Tab-separated table of N, CA and C in Angstrom:
chain	number	residue	atom	x	y	z
E	12	MET	N	-5.225	55.167	-27.429
E	12	MET	CA	-4.697	56.398	-26.885
E	12	MET	C	-3.844	57.083	-27.956
E	13	GLN	N	-4.046	58.378	-28.136
E	13	GLN	CA	-3.259	59.124	-29.110
E	13	GLN	C	-1.953	59.575	-28.490
E	14	ARG	N	-1.002	59.847	-29.357
E	14	ARG	CA	0.340	60.186	-28.892
E	14	ARG	C	0.846	61.389	-29.675
E	15	LEU	N	1.575	62.244	-28.989
E	15	LEU	CA	2.206	63.404	-29.619
E	15	LEU	C	3.662	63.421	-29.196
E	16	ASP	N	4.552	63.305	-30.170
E	16	ASP	CA	5.992	63.369	-29.901
E	16	ASP	C	6.509	64.707	-30.402
E	17	LEU	N	7.288	65.382	-29.590
E	17	LEU	CA	7.894	66.656	-29.970
E	17	LEU	C	9.403	66.496	-30.003
E	18	VAL	N	10.008	67.054	-31.020
E	18	VAL	CA	11.469	67.091	-31.099
E	18	VAL	C	11.827	68.568	-31.031
E	19	VAL	N	12.458	68.965	-29.946
E	19	VAL	CA	12.779	70.375	-29.737
E	19	VAL	C	14.261	70.538	-29.440
E	20	GLY	N	14.785	71.708	-29.739
E	20	GLY	CA	16.181	72.002	-29.451
E	20	GLY	C	16.591	73.271	-30.169
E	21	PRO	N	17.775	73.755	-29.870
E	21	PRO	CA	18.250	74.988	-30.506
E	21	PRO	C	18.585	74.769	-31.978
E	22	ASN	N	18.725	75.866	-32.707
E	22	ASN	CA	19.128	75.790	-34.115
E	22	ASN	C	20.435	75.028	-34.233
E	23	GLY	N	20.496	74.158	-35.240
E	23	GLY	CA	21.723	73.411	-35.492
E	23	GLY	C	21.907	72.188	-34.623
E	24	ALA	N	20.901	71.832	-33.825
E	24	ALA	CA	21.034	70.688	-32.916
E	24	ALA	C	20.831	69.352	-33.622
E	25	GLY	N	20.283	69.349	-34.831
E	25	GLY	CA	20.088	68.106	-35.565
E	25	GLY	C	18.664	67.576	-35.535
E	26	LYS	N	17.698	68.410	-35.194
E	26	LYS	CA	16.304	67.969	-35.119
E	26	LYS	C	15.809	67.462	-36.469
E	27	SER	N	16.078	68.214	-37.532
E	27	SER	CA	15.599	67.834	-38.862
E	27	SER	C	16.286	66.584	-39.382
E	28	THR	N	17.450	66.278	-38.906
E	28	THR	CA	18.149	65.048	-39.281
E	28	THR	C	17.641	63.879	-38.450
E	29	PHE	N	17.379	64.107	-37.192
E	29	PHE	CA	16.920	63.063	-36.278
E	29	PHE	C	15.589	62.451	-36.720
E	30	ILE	N	14.665	63.285	-37.173
E	30	ILE	CA	13.321	62.793	-37.484
E	30	ILE	C	13.328	61.739	-38.592
E	31	PRO	N	13.854	62.005	-39.798
E	31	PRO	CA	13.764	60.980	-40.845
E	31	PRO	C	14.657	59.766	-40.610
E	32	PHE	N	15.772	59.948	-39.935
E	32	PHE	CA	16.701	58.836	-39.780
E	32	PHE	C	16.472	58.012	-38.521
E	33	THR	N	15.869	58.591	-37.500
E	33	THR	CA	15.708	57.874	-36.240
E	33	THR	C	14.248	57.715	-35.840
E	34	LEU	N	13.518	58.798	-35.776
E	34	LEU	CA	12.150	58.745	-35.268
E	34	LEU	C	11.175	58.142	-36.277
E	35	ALA	N	11.212	58.579	-37.531
E	35	ALA	CA	10.260	58.108	-38.538
E	35	ALA	C	10.286	56.588	-38.731
E	36	PRO	N	11.459	55.932	-38.771
E	36	PRO	CA	11.449	54.474	-38.909
E	36	PRO	C	10.784	53.757	-37.724
E	37	LEU	N	10.815	54.374	-36.560
E	37	LEU	CA	10.184	53.766	-35.384
E	37	LEU	C	8.669	53.939	-35.395
E	38	LEU	N	8.190	54.975	-36.089
E	38	LEU	CA	6.757	55.293	-36.125
E	38	LEU	C	6.296	55.469	-37.569
E	39	PRO	N	6.348	54.399	-38.388
E	39	PRO	CA	5.995	54.547	-39.803
E	39	PRO	C	4.548	55.022	-39.973
E	40	GLY	N	4.363	55.899	-40.931
E	40	GLY	CA	3.034	56.415	-41.225
E	40	GLY	C	2.591	57.566	-40.343
E	41	SER	N	3.406	57.927	-39.379
E	41	SER	CA	3.047	59.039	-38.499
E	41	SER	C	3.266	60.360	-39.225
E	42	PRO	N	2.343	61.303	-39.072
E	42	PRO	CA	2.537	62.604	-39.714
E	42	PRO	C	3.653	63.383	-39.029
E	43	VAL	N	4.320	64.213	-39.808
E	43	VAL	CA	5.400	65.058	-39.288
E	43	VAL	C	5.093	66.498	-39.679
E	44	VAL	N	5.191	67.399	-38.730
E	44	VAL	CA	5.024	68.829	-38.987
E	44	VAL	C	6.377	69.473	-38.745
E	45	ASN	N	6.944	70.080	-39.782
E	45	ASN	CA	8.256	70.704	-39.692
E	45	ASN	C	8.087	72.206	-39.941
E	46	ALA	N	8.303	73.005	-38.914
E	46	ALA	CA	8.109	74.454	-39.025
E	46	ALA	C	8.999	75.076	-40.099
E	47	ASP	N	10.209	74.548	-40.292
E	47	ASP	CA	11.096	75.088	-41.329
E	47	ASP	C	10.499	74.869	-42.719
E	48	GLU	N	9.899	73.702	-42.954
E	48	GLU	CA	9.282	73.425	-44.254
E	48	GLU	C	8.075	74.333	-44.484
E	49	ILE	N	7.285	74.551	-43.453
E	49	ILE	CA	6.133	75.445	-43.571
E	49	ILE	C	6.607	76.856	-43.918
E	50	ALA	N	7.652	77.333	-43.261
E	50	ALA	CA	8.185	78.675	-43.526
E	50	ALA	C	8.714	78.785	-44.950
E	51	ARG	N	9.394	77.749	-45.451
E	51	ARG	CA	9.920	77.787	-46.829
E	51	ARG	C	8.789	77.892	-47.843
E	52	GLN	N	7.683	77.176	-47.587
E	52	GLN	CA	6.549	77.218	-48.511
E	52	GLN	C	5.807	78.553	-48.419
E	53	ARG	N	5.699	79.081	-47.223
E	53	ARG	CA	4.934	80.313	-47.019
E	53	ARG	C	5.698	81.552	-47.467
E	54	TRP	N	7.010	81.560	-47.254
E	54	TRP	CA	7.843	82.719	-47.605
E	54	TRP	C	9.024	82.269	-48.466
E	55	PRO	N	8.775	81.844	-49.703
E	55	PRO	CA	9.890	81.391	-50.539
E	55	PRO	C	10.896	82.514	-50.770
E	56	GLY	N	12.159	82.175	-50.736
E	56	GLY	CA	13.214	83.150	-50.956
E	56	GLY	C	13.567	83.965	-49.739
E	57	SER	N	12.830	83.787	-48.671
E	57	SER	CA	13.098	84.539	-47.448
E	57	SER	C	14.135	83.810	-46.607
E	58	ARG	N	14.808	84.547	-45.741
E	58	ARG	CA	15.748	83.902	-44.830
E	58	ARG	C	15.001	83.154	-43.734
E	59	GLN	N	13.724	83.477	-43.559
E	59	GLN	CA	12.906	82.765	-42.580
E	59	GLN	C	12.844	81.301	-42.999
E	60	GLY	N	13.199	80.418	-42.131
E	60	GLY	CA	13.180	79.002	-42.445
E	60	GLY	C	14.409	78.528	-43.187
E	61	ALA	N	15.365	79.424	-43.421
E	61	ALA	CA	16.587	79.019	-44.114
E	61	ALA	C	17.392	78.092	-43.223
E	62	PRO	N	18.013	77.073	-43.806
E	62	PRO	CA	18.810	76.170	-42.973
E	62	PRO	C	19.976	76.910	-42.331
E	63	THR	N	20.282	76.520	-41.134
E	63	THR	CA	21.406	77.128	-40.434
E	63	THR	C	22.461	76.073	-40.186
E	64	THR	N	23.677	76.514	-40.084
E	64	THR	CA	24.747	75.585	-39.750
E	64	THR	C	25.174	75.861	-38.321
E	65	PRO	N	25.506	74.820	-37.597
E	65	PRO	CA	25.932	75.050	-36.219
E	65	PRO	C	27.172	75.930	-36.189
E	66	ARG	N	27.207	76.833	-35.270
E	66	ARG	CA	28.366	77.715	-35.133
E	66	ARG	C	29.308	77.139	-34.102
E	67	LYS	N	30.570	77.211	-34.423
E	67	LYS	CA	31.575	76.755	-33.466
E	67	LYS	C	31.836	77.867	-32.462
E	68	SER	N	32.018	77.484	-31.236
E	68	SER	CA	32.346	78.464	-30.204
E	68	SER	C	33.746	78.996	-30.454
E	69	PRO	N	33.977	80.270	-30.158
E	69	PRO	CA	35.329	80.801	-30.326
E	69	PRO	C	36.271	80.130	-29.329
E	70	PRO	N	37.549	80.076	-29.669
E	70	PRO	CA	38.493	79.457	-28.735
E	70	PRO	C	38.543	80.238	-27.428
E	71	PRO	N	38.767	79.559	-26.321
E	71	PRO	CA	38.813	80.275	-25.039
E	71	PRO	C	39.972	81.258	-25.010
E	72	ARG	N	39.758	82.366	-24.319
E	72	ARG	CA	40.807	83.379	-24.191
E	72	ARG	C	41.857	82.906	-23.201
E	73	ALA	N	43.074	83.271	-23.481
E	73	ALA	CA	44.162	82.953	-22.544
E	73	ALA	C	44.030	83.854	-21.328
E	74	ARG	N	44.179	83.280	-20.181
E	74	ARG	CA	44.097	84.075	-18.944
E	74	ARG	C	45.437	84.705	-18.633
E	75	SER	N	45.390	85.920	-18.135
E	75	SER	CA	46.633	86.630	-17.788
E	75	SER	C	46.986	86.401	-16.346
Protein backbone atom coordinates (compact mmCIF):
# COMPACT_ATOMS: atom_id res chain seq x y z
CA MET A 1 0.00 0.00 0.00
CA GLN A 2 1.35 3.44 -0.91
CA ARG A 3 1.37 6.28 1.54
CA LEU A 4 1.23 10.06 1.23
CA ASP A 5 2.12 12.24 4.21
CA LEU A 6 1.36 15.96 4.11
CA VAL A 7 2.84 18.56 6.41
CA VAL A 8 0.66 21.65 6.30
CA GLY A 9 0.39 24.83 8.33
CA PRO A 10 0.67 28.60 8.19
CA ASN A 11 3.87 30.45 7.32
CA GLY A 12 6.39 30.30 10.13
CA ALA A 13 4.84 27.22 11.76
CA GLY A 14 8.03 25.15 11.40
CA LYS A 15 7.04 22.80 8.56
CA SER A 16 10.43 23.04 6.83
CA THR A 17 12.20 22.34 10.12
CA PHE A 18 9.91 19.46 11.09
CA ILE A 19 10.53 17.44 7.92
CA PRO A 20 14.33 16.92 8.07
CA PHE A 21 14.58 16.66 11.84
CA THR A 22 11.48 14.62 12.67
CA LEU A 23 9.69 13.10 9.69
CA ALA A 24 12.62 12.17 7.41
CA PRO A 25 14.42 10.02 10.03
CA LEU A 26 11.20 8.03 10.51
CA LEU A 27 10.80 7.46 6.76
CA PRO A 28 14.33 7.16 5.30
CA GLY A 29 14.51 7.25 1.53
CA SER A 30 11.08 8.82 1.14
CA PRO A 31 10.88 11.62 -1.42
CA VAL A 32 10.11 15.12 -0.18
CA VAL A 33 8.46 17.86 -2.23
CA ASN A 34 9.00 21.33 -0.78
CA ALA A 35 7.06 24.11 -2.52
CA ASP A 36 9.45 26.77 -1.18
CA GLU A 37 12.43 24.99 -2.78
CA ILE A 38 10.59 24.68 -6.09
CA ALA A 39 9.76 28.42 -6.01
CA ARG A 40 13.41 29.35 -5.26
CA GLN A 41 14.60 27.32 -8.25
CA ARG A 42 11.89 28.58 -10.58
CA TRP A 43 12.07 32.27 -9.61
CA PRO A 44 15.58 32.95 -8.27
CA GLY A 45 15.90 36.33 -6.59
CA SER A 46 12.16 36.67 -6.21
CA ARG A 47 10.40 37.15 -2.90
CA GLN A 48 8.25 34.18 -3.90
CA GLY A 49 9.47 31.30 -1.79
CA ALA A 50 11.57 33.58 0.41
CA PRO A 51 11.86 32.34 3.97
CA THR A 52 9.61 34.07 6.43
CA THR A 53 10.06 34.60 10.11
CA PRO A 54 7.18 34.14 12.49
CA ARG A 55 5.66 37.44 13.50
CA LYS A 56 4.98 38.16 17.10
CA SER A 57 1.50 39.31 17.95
CA PRO A 58 1.29 42.90 19.17
CA PRO A 59 0.80 43.30 22.91
CA PRO A 60 -2.84 43.40 23.98
CA ARG A 61 -4.37 46.85 24.34
CA ALA A 62 -5.19 48.08 27.79
CA ARG A 63 -8.92 48.22 28.37
CA SER A 64 -10.46 51.47 29.54
